[in-house]
Coordinates of C-alpha atoms in Angstrom, one line a residue:
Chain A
X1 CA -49.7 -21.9 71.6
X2 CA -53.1 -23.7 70.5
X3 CA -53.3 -21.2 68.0
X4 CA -49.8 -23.4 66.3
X5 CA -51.2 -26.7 67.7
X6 CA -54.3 -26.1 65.5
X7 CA -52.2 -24.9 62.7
X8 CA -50.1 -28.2 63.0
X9 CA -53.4 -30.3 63.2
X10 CA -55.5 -28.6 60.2
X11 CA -51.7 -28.9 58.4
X12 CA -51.6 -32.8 59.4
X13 CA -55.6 -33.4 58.5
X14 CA -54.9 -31.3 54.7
X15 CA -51.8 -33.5 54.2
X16 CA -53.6 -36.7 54.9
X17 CA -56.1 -35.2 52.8
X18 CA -54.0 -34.7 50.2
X19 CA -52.3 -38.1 50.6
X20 CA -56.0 -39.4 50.3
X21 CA -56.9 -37.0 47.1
X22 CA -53.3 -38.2 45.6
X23 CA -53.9 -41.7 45.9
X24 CA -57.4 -41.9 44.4
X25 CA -56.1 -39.9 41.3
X26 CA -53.1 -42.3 41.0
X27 CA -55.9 -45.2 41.0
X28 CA -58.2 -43.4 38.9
X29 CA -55.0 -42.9 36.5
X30 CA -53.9 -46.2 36.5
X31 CA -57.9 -47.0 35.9
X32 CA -58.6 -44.9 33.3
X33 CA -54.8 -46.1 31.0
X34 CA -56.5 -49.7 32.2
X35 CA -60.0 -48.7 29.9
X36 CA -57.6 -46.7 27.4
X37 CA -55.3 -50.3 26.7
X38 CA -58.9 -52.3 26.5
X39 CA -60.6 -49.6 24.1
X40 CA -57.4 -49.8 21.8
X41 CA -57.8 -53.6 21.3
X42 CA -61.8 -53.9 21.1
X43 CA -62.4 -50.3 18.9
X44 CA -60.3 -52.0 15.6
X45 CA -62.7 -55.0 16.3
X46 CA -66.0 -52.9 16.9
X47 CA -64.6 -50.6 13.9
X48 CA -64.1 -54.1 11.4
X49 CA -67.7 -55.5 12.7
X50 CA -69.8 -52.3 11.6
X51 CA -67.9 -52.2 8.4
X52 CA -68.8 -55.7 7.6
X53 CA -71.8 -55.7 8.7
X54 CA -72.3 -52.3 6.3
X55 CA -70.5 -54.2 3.3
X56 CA -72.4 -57.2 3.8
X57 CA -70.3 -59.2 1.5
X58 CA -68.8 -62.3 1.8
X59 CA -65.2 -61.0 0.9
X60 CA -65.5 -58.8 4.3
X61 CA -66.6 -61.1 7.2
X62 CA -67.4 -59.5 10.4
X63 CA -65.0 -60.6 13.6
X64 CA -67.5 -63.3 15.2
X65 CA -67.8 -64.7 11.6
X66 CA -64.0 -65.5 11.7
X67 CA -63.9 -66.7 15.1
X68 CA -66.5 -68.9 14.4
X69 CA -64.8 -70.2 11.9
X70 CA -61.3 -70.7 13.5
X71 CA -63.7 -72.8 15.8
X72 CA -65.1 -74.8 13.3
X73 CA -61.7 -75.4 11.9
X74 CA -60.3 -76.5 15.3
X75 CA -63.2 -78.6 16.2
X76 CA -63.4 -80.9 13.0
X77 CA -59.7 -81.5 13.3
X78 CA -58.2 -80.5 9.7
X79 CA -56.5 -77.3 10.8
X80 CA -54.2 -79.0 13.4
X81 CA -52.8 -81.4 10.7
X82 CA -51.9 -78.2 9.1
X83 CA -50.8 -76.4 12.1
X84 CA -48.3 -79.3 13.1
X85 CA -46.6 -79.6 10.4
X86 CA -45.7 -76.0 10.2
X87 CA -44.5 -75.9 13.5
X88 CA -42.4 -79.2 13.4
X89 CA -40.5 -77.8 10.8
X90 CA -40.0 -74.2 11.7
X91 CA -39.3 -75.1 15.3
X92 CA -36.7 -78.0 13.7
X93 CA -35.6 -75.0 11.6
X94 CA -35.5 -72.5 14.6
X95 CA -33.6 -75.0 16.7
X96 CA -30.7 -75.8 13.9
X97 CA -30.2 -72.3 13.6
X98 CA -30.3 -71.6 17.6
X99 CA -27.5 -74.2 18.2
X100 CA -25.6 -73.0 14.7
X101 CA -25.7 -69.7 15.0
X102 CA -25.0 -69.9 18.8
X103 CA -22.0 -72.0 18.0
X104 CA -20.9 -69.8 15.5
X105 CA -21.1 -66.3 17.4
X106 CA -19.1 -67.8 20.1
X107 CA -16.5 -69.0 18.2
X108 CA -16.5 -65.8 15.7
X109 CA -15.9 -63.8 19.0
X110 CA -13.2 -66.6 20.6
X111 CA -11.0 -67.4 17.5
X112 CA -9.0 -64.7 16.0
X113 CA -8.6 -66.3 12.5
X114 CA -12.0 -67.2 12.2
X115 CA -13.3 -64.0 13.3
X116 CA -10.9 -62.2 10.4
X117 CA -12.0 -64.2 7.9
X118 CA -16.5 -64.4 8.4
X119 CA -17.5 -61.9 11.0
X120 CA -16.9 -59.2 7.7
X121 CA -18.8 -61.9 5.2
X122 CA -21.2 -62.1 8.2
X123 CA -21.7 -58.9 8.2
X124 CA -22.0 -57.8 4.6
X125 CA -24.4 -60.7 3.9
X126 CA -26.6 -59.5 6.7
X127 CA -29.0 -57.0 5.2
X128 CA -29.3 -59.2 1.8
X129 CA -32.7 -61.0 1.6
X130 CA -31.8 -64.4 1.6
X131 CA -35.4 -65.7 0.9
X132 CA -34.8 -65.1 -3.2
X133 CA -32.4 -68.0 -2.5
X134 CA -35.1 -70.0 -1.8
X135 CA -35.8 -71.4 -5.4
X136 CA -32.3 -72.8 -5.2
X137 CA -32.5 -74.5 -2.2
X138 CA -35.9 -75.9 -3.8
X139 CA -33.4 -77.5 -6.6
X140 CA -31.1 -78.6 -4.4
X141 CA -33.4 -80.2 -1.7
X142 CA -36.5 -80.1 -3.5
X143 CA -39.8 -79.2 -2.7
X144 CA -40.4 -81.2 0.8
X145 CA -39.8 -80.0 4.3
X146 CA -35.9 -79.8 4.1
X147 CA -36.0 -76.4 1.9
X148 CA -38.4 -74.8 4.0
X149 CA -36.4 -75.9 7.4
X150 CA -32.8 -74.8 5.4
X151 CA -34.6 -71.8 4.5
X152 CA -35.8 -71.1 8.0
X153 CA -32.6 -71.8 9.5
X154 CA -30.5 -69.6 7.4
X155 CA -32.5 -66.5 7.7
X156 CA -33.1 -67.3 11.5
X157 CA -29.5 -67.8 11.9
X158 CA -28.1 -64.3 10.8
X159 CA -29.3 -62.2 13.9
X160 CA -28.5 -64.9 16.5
X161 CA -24.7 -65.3 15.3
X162 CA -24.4 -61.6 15.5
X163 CA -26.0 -60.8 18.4
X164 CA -24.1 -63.7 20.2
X165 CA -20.9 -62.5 19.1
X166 CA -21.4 -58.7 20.4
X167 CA -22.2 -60.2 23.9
X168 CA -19.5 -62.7 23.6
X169 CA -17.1 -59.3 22.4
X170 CA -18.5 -57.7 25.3
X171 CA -17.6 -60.0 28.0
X172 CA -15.0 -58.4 30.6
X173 CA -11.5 -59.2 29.2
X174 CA -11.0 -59.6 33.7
X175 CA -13.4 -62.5 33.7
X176 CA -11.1 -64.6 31.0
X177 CA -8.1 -63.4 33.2
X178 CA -9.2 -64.2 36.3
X179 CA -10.1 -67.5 34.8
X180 CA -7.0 -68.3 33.1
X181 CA -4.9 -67.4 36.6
X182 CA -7.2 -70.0 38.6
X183 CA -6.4 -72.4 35.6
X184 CA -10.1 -73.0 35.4
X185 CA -11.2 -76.0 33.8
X186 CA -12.7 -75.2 30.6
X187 CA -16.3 -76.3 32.0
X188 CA -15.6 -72.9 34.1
X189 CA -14.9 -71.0 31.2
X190 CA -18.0 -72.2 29.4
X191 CA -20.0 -71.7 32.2
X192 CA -18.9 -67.6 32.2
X193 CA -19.4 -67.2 28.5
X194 CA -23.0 -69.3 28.5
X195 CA -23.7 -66.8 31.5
X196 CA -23.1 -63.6 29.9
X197 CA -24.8 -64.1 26.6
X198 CA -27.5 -65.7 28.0
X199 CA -29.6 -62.6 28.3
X200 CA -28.4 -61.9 24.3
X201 CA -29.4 -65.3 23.5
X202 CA -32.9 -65.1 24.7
X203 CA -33.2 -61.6 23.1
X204 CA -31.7 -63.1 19.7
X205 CA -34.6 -65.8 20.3
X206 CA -37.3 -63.0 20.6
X207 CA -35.9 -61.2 17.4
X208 CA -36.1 -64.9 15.1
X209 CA -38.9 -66.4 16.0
X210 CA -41.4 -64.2 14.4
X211 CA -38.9 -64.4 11.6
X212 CA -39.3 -68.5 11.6
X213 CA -43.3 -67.8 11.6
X214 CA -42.9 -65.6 8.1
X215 CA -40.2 -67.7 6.4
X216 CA -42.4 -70.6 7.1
X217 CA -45.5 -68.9 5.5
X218 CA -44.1 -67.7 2.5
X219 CA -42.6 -70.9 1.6
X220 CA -46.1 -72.7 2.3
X221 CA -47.4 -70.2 0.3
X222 CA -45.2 -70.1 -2.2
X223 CA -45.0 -74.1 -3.0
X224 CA -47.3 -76.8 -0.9
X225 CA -49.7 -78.9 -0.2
X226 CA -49.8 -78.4 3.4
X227 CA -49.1 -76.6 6.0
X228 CA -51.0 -73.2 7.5
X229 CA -49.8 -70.8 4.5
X230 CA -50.8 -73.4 2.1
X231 CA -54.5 -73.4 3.5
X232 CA -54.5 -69.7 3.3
X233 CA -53.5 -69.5 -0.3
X234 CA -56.2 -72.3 -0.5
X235 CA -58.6 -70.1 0.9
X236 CA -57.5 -67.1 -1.3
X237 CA -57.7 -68.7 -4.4
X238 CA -60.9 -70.3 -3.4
X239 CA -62.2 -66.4 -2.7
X240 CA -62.8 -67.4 0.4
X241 CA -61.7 -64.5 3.3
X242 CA -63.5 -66.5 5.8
X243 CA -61.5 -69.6 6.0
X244 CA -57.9 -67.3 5.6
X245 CA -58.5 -64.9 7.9
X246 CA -59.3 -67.5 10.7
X247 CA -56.1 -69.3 9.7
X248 CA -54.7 -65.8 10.4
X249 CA -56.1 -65.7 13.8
X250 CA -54.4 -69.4 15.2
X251 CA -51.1 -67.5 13.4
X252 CA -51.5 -64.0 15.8
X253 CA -52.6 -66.0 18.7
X254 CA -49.7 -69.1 18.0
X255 CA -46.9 -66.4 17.6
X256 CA -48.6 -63.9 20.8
X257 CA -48.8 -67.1 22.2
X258 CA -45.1 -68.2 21.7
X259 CA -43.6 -64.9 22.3
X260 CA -45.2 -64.6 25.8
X261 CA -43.1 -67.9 26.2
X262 CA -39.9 -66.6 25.1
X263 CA -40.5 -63.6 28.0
X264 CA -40.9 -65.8 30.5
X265 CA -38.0 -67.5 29.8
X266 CA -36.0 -64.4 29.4
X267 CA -37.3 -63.4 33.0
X268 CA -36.4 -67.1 34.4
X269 CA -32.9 -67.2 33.2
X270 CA -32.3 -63.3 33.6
X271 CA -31.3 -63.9 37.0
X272 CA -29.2 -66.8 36.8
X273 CA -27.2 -65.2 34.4
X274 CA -27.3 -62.1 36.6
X275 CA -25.3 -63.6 38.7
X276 CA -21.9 -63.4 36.9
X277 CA -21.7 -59.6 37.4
X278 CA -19.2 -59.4 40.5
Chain B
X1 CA -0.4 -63.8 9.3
X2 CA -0.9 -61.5 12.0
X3 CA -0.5 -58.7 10.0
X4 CA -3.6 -60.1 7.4
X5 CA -5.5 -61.0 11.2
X6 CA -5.3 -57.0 12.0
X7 CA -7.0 -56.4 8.6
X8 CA -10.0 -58.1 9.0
X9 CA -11.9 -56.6 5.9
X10 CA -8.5 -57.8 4.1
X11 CA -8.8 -61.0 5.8
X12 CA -11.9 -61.9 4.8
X13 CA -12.0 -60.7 1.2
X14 CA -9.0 -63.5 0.7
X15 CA -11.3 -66.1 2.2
X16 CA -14.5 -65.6 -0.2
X17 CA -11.9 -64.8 -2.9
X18 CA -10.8 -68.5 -2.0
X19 CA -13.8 -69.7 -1.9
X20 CA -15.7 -68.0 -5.0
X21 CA -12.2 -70.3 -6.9
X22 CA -13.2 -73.4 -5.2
X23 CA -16.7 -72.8 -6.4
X24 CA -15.2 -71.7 -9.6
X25 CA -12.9 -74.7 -9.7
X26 CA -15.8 -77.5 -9.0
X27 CA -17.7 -75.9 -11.7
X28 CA -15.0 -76.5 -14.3
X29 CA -14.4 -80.5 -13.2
X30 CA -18.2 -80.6 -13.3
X31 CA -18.8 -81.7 -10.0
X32 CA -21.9 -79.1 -9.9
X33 CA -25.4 -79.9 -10.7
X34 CA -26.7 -77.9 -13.5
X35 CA -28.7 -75.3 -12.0
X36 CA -25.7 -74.3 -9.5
X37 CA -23.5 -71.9 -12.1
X38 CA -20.1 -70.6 -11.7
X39 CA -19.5 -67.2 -10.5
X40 CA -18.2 -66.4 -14.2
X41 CA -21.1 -67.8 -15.3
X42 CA -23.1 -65.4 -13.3
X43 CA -21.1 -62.4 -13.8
X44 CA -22.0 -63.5 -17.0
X45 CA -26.0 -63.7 -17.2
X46 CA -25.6 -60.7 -15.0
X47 CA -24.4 -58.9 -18.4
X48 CA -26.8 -60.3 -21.3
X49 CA -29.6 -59.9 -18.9
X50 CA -28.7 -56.0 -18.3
X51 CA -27.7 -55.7 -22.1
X52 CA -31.1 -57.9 -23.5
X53 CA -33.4 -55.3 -21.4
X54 CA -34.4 -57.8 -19.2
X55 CA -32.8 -57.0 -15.8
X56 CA -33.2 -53.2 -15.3
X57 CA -37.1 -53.0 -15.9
X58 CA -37.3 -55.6 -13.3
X59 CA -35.2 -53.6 -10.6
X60 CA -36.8 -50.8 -11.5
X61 CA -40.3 -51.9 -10.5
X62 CA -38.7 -54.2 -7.9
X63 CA -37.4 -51.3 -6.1
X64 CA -40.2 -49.0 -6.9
X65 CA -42.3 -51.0 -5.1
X66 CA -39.7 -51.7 -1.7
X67 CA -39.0 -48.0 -1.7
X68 CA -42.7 -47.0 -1.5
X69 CA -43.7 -50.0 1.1
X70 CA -40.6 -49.2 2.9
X71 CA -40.9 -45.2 3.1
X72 CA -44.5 -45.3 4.0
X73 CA -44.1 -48.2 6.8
X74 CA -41.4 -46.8 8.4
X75 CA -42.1 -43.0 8.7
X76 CA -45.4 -44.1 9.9
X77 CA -43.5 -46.3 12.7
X78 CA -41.1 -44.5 13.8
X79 CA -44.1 -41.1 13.8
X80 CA -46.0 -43.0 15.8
X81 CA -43.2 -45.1 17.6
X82 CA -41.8 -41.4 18.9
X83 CA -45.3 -40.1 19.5
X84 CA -46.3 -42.9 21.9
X85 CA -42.7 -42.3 23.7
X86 CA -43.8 -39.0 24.9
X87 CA -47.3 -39.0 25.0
X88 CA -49.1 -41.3 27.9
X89 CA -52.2 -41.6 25.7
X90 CA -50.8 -42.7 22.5
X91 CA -48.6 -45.1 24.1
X92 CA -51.9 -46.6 25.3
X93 CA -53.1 -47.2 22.0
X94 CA -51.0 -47.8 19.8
X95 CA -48.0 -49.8 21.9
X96 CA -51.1 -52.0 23.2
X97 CA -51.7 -52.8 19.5
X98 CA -48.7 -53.2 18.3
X99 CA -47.4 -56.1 20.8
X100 CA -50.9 -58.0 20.2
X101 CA -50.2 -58.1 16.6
X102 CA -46.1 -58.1 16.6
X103 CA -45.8 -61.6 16.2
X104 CA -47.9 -62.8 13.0
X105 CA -46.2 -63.3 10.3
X106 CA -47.7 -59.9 8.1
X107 CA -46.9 -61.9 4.9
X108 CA -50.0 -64.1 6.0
X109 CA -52.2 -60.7 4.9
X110 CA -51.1 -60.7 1.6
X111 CA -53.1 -63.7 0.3
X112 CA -56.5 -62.0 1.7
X113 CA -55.4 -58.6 0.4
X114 CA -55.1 -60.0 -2.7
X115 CA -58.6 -60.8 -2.7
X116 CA -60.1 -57.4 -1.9
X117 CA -57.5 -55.3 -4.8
X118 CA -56.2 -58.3 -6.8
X119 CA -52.2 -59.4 -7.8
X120 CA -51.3 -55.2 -7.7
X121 CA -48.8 -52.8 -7.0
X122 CA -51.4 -51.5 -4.7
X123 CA -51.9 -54.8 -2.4
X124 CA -47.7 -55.7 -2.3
X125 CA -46.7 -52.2 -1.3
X126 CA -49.7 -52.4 1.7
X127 CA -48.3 -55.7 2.9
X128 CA -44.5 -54.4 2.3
X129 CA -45.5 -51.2 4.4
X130 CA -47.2 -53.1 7.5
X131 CA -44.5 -55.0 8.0
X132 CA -41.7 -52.5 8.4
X133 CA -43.7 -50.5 10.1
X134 CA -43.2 -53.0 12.7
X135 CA -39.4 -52.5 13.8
X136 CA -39.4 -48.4 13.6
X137 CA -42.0 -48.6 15.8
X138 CA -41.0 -50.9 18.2
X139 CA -37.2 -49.3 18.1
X140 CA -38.4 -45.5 17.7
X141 CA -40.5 -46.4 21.1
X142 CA -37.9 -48.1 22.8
X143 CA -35.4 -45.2 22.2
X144 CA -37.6 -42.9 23.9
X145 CA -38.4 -44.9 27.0
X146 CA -34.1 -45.5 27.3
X147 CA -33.9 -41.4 28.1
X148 CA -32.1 -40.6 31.2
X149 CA -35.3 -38.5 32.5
X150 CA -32.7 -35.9 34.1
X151 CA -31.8 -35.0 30.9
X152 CA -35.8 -33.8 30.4
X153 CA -35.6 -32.2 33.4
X154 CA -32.3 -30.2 33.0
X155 CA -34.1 -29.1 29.7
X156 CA -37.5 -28.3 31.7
X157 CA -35.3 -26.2 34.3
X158 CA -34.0 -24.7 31.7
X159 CA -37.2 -23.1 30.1
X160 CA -37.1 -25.1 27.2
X161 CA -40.7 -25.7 26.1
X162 CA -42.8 -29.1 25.3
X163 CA -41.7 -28.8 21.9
X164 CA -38.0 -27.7 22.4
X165 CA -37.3 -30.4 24.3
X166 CA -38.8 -33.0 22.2
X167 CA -36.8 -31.6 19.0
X168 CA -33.6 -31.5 21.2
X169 CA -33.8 -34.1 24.0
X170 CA -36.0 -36.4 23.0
X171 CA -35.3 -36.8 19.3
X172 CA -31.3 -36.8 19.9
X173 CA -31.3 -39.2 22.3
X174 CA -34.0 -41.5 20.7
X175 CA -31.6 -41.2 16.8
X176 CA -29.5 -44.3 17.7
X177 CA -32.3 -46.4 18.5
X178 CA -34.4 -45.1 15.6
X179 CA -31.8 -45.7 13.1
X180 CA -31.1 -49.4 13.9
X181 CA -34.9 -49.8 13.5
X182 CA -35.4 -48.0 10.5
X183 CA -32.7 -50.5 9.2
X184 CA -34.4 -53.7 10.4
X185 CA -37.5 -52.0 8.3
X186 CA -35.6 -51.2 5.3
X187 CA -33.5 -55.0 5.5
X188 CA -37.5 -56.5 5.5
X189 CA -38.6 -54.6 2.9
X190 CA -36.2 -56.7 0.4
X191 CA -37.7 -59.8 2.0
X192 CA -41.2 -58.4 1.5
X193 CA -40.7 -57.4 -1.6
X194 CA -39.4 -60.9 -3.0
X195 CA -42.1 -62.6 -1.2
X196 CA -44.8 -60.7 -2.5
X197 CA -43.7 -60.8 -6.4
X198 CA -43.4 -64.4 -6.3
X199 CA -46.9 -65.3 -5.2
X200 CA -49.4 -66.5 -7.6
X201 CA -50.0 -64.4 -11.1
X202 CA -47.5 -61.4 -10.4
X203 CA -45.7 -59.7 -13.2
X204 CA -42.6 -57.2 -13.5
X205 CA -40.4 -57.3 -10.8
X206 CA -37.4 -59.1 -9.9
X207 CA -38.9 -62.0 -7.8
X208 CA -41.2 -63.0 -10.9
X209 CA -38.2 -63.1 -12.6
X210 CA -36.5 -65.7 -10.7
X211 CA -39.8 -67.5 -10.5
X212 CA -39.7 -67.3 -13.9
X213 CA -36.2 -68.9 -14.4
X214 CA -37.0 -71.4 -11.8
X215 CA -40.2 -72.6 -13.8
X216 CA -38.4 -72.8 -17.2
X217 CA -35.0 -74.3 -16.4
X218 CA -33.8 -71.2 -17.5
X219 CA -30.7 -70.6 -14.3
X220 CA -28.8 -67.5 -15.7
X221 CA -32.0 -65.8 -15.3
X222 CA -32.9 -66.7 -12.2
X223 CA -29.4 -66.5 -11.1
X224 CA -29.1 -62.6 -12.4
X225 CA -32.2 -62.4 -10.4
X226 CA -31.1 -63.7 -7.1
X227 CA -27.9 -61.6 -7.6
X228 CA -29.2 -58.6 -8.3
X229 CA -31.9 -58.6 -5.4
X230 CA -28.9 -59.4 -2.8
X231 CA -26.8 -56.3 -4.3
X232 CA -29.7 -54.0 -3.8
X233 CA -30.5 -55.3 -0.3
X234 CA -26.6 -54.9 0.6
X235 CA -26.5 -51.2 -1.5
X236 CA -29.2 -49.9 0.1
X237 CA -27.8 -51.0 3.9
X238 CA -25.0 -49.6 2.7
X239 CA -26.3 -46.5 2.1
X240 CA -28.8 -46.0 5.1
X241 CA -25.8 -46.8 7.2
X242 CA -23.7 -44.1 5.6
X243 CA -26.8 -41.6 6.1
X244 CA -26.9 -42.6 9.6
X245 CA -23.6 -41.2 10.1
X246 CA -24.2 -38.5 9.3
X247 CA -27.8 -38.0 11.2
X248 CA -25.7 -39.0 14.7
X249 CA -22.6 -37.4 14.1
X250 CA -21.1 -37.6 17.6
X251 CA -23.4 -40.4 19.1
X252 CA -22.8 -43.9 19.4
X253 CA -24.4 -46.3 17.5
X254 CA -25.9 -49.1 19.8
X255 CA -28.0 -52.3 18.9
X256 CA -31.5 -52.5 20.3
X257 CA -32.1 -55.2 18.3
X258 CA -35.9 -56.9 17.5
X259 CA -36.8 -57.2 14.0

């Protein structure tokens, strides 16, 4: 009899001992993918400093040259001049094409005829790069903001209408039933539809803004006097790395920085829209 | 009606048919600016460009370059993309990395690669790659983390092997997602590629074409250009679409999405 209580016991202590053992190897794990995730991001940056400082060149400079630039750029003002006008007009851009292409896939997905005769034109124009139009919309609108925001909208546009209209396809065919037997008023039926692609929507967001941010580059680059892809082409034709790769920097942290924002977002509304699922 | 409606393809090849005459039909009553030709007109400069030698060297260094960015951005994405999928340590690394740097604009890095190997083949096909490595990556890595794990684990029971199951489990079931990334890559490639010809002092290629057209009034060439560069883009969807169907016979094609 003592001889199976003690079995019991030593059982009991070795599983609490393994519980313990378990647990400190889960938080060693988790500890050690911790140092693993900070390694990946410092090593480039330990990697790019030992090869400047080896090169010793001014067309390399080291990692705490650049950010010490990007400070002086921030601190004597002439970089945000630059920085707002970009975003002005790729957020105006961003926003046209939101509420277009928004527009657009719902009523590709609601409207039979219009459905036949774009969602195939839609689709077929899709994959074409749309920035070599971009010396035409020059001609037409000339060389200002409005050719960089048209620009910006159109290419933005093209994977928020379709992404729409697959979520507004995919809405239960039972919700528009249900809502058509109730005789819902049509602010019901809106409020279903803006429901269910809300989630697409948000995604659609995530997919175009880092699409806004290289559109607006490459058309600063390509023709302007302002503006944060004009400074770095500045800065490159000047042969002066410094200066563009800090400009570089504000871009990585401007679009980290906006993309966090977009998540968020995705995680506020993810459960209003959750909602609609009966 | 209804019977065009049921034929969408049908359907909508009327409507840009209609509106490639209205075009056609504002061009003839003049109520175009100059540098906005007819489609004729196009067709046209499409022809004396590919007949005067001008058009086809252009492509062919055009696509030379896309095919080489694009081949070496994407295999290394979607390499890597499936190798941090089943591997703890690699998805460390390299999925830390990319979602720092997914959001700058790539493009950005031409202007200071430029720098370092100068207006070449060399510098546009280095941007072109780092940018579509981008969406085989993110998709190849997002495929393998959608696995229904008791799918590994029927093939674990089973006796399949670490690399049995990968080649069977994990790469089948990661294809759809893989696919739709490789053709974000291959769709920003084209954009790459314009981009990065039309910068500054570079020659050959179709976007210094159409710079070139643009600079000296002369439309039909940039028109052939802009034409040209949207039928390759389209051609070569086209194409890796086709392909696709082929690599998921069977499976279902679904949208991950992220570019």
């Amino acid at each position: 009899m003592a001889d199976v209580l003690d079995r019991a016991r030593s059982t009991a202590a070795d599983e609490a001992a393994l519980e313990r053992l378990e647990r400190s190897r889960r938080l060693s794990d988790g500890t050690i993918r911790r140092i693993r995730r900070v390694a990946a991001v410092v090593l480039p940056f330990v990697v790019w400093d030992l090869l400047a400082a080896v090169a010793a060149s001014r067309l390399l400079p080291g990692p705490l040259a650049v950010a010490q630039t990007l400070g002086r750029l921030l601190t004597d003002g002439t970089i945000w001049f630059h920085a707002q006008l970009t975003f002005q007009r790729g957020l105006l851009g961003l926003t046209i094409a939101v509420v277009g292409g928004v527009t657009l896939g719902i009523l590709l997905a609601r409207v039979r005829w219009m459905d036949a005769a774009l969602e195939p034109l839609v689709a077929a124009t899709y994959p074409v790069p749309k920035l070599a139009l971009y010396p035409l919309l020059i001609l037409v609108l000339g060389f200002g903001a409005a050719s960089k925001v048209a620009m910006v909208a159109l290419e933005c546009a093209y994977p928020i209408v379709l992404t729409v209209y697959a979520a507004v396809q995919s809405i239960d065919k039972h919700y528009f039933w249900l809502l058509r037997n109730v005789e819902a008023r049509p602010r019901a039926r809106f409020t279903v539809i803006a429901r269910a692609t809300t989630p697409a929507m948000v995604a659609s967001l995530r997919m175009a803004t880092p699409i806004m941010l290289v559109i607006m580059v490459v058309t600063e680059i390509l023709g302007e006097s302002r503006g944060l892809g004009y400074l770095i082409r500045r800065a490159s034709t000047d042969f002066d790395p410094m200066t563009a790769m800090a400009v570089i920097l504000l871009l990585a942290v401007i679009g980290f920085v906006l993309d966090r924002l977009i998540v968020l977002a995705a995680n506020r509304t993810s459960r209003w829209a959750g909602e609609v699922r009966l | 009606m209804t019977a065009v409606l049921e034929r969408k393809w049908l359907a909508s090849s009327l409507f840009t048919l209609l509106l490639l005459a209205v075009w056609q039909l504002a061009g003839a009553l003049g109520l175009l600016p100059a540098y906005v030709l007819t489609p004729t007109a196009i067709a046209a400069a499409l022809g004396t460009t590919v007949t005067d030698g001008t058009l086809l060297p252009a492509s062919a260094s055009s696509l030379s370059r896309q095919m080489s960015g694009f081949l070496l951005g994407s295999s290394a994405g979607v390499a890597l993309g499936l190798l941090a999928g089943v591997s703890r340590w690699a998805e460390d690394v390299f999925d830390t990395l990319v979602s720092l740097t997914y959001p700058l604009p790539k493009i950005a890095l031409f202007p200071v690669v430029v720098i370092w190997l100068g207006y070449t083949d060399a510098a546009r096909i280095l941007v072109i790659a780092i940018s579509c490595f981008y969406p085989s990556f993110i998709n190849a890595f997002a495929g393998t983390r959608g696995i229904e794990p008791r799918l590994l684990w029927v093939a674990r029971n089973a006796g399949a092997g670490r690399l049995r199951a990968f080649r069977q489990v994990v790469l089948r079931a990661a294809m759809p997602a893989v696919v739709n990334g490789v053709r974000l890559s291959l769709a920003l490639s084209f954009i790459l590629t314009f981009a990065t010809e039309s910068l500054g002092a570079s020659r050959g290629g179709l976007g210094a074409l159409i710079e070139d057209g643009f600079n000296d009034l002369v439309y039909p060439l940039m028109w052939a250009g802009i034409v040209a560069f949207a039928l390759y883009g389209f051609l070569a969807d086209q194409a890796w679409t086709r392909l696709a169907g082929q690599l998921l016979r069977g499976q279902r094609v679904e949208a991950v999405g992220r570019g």
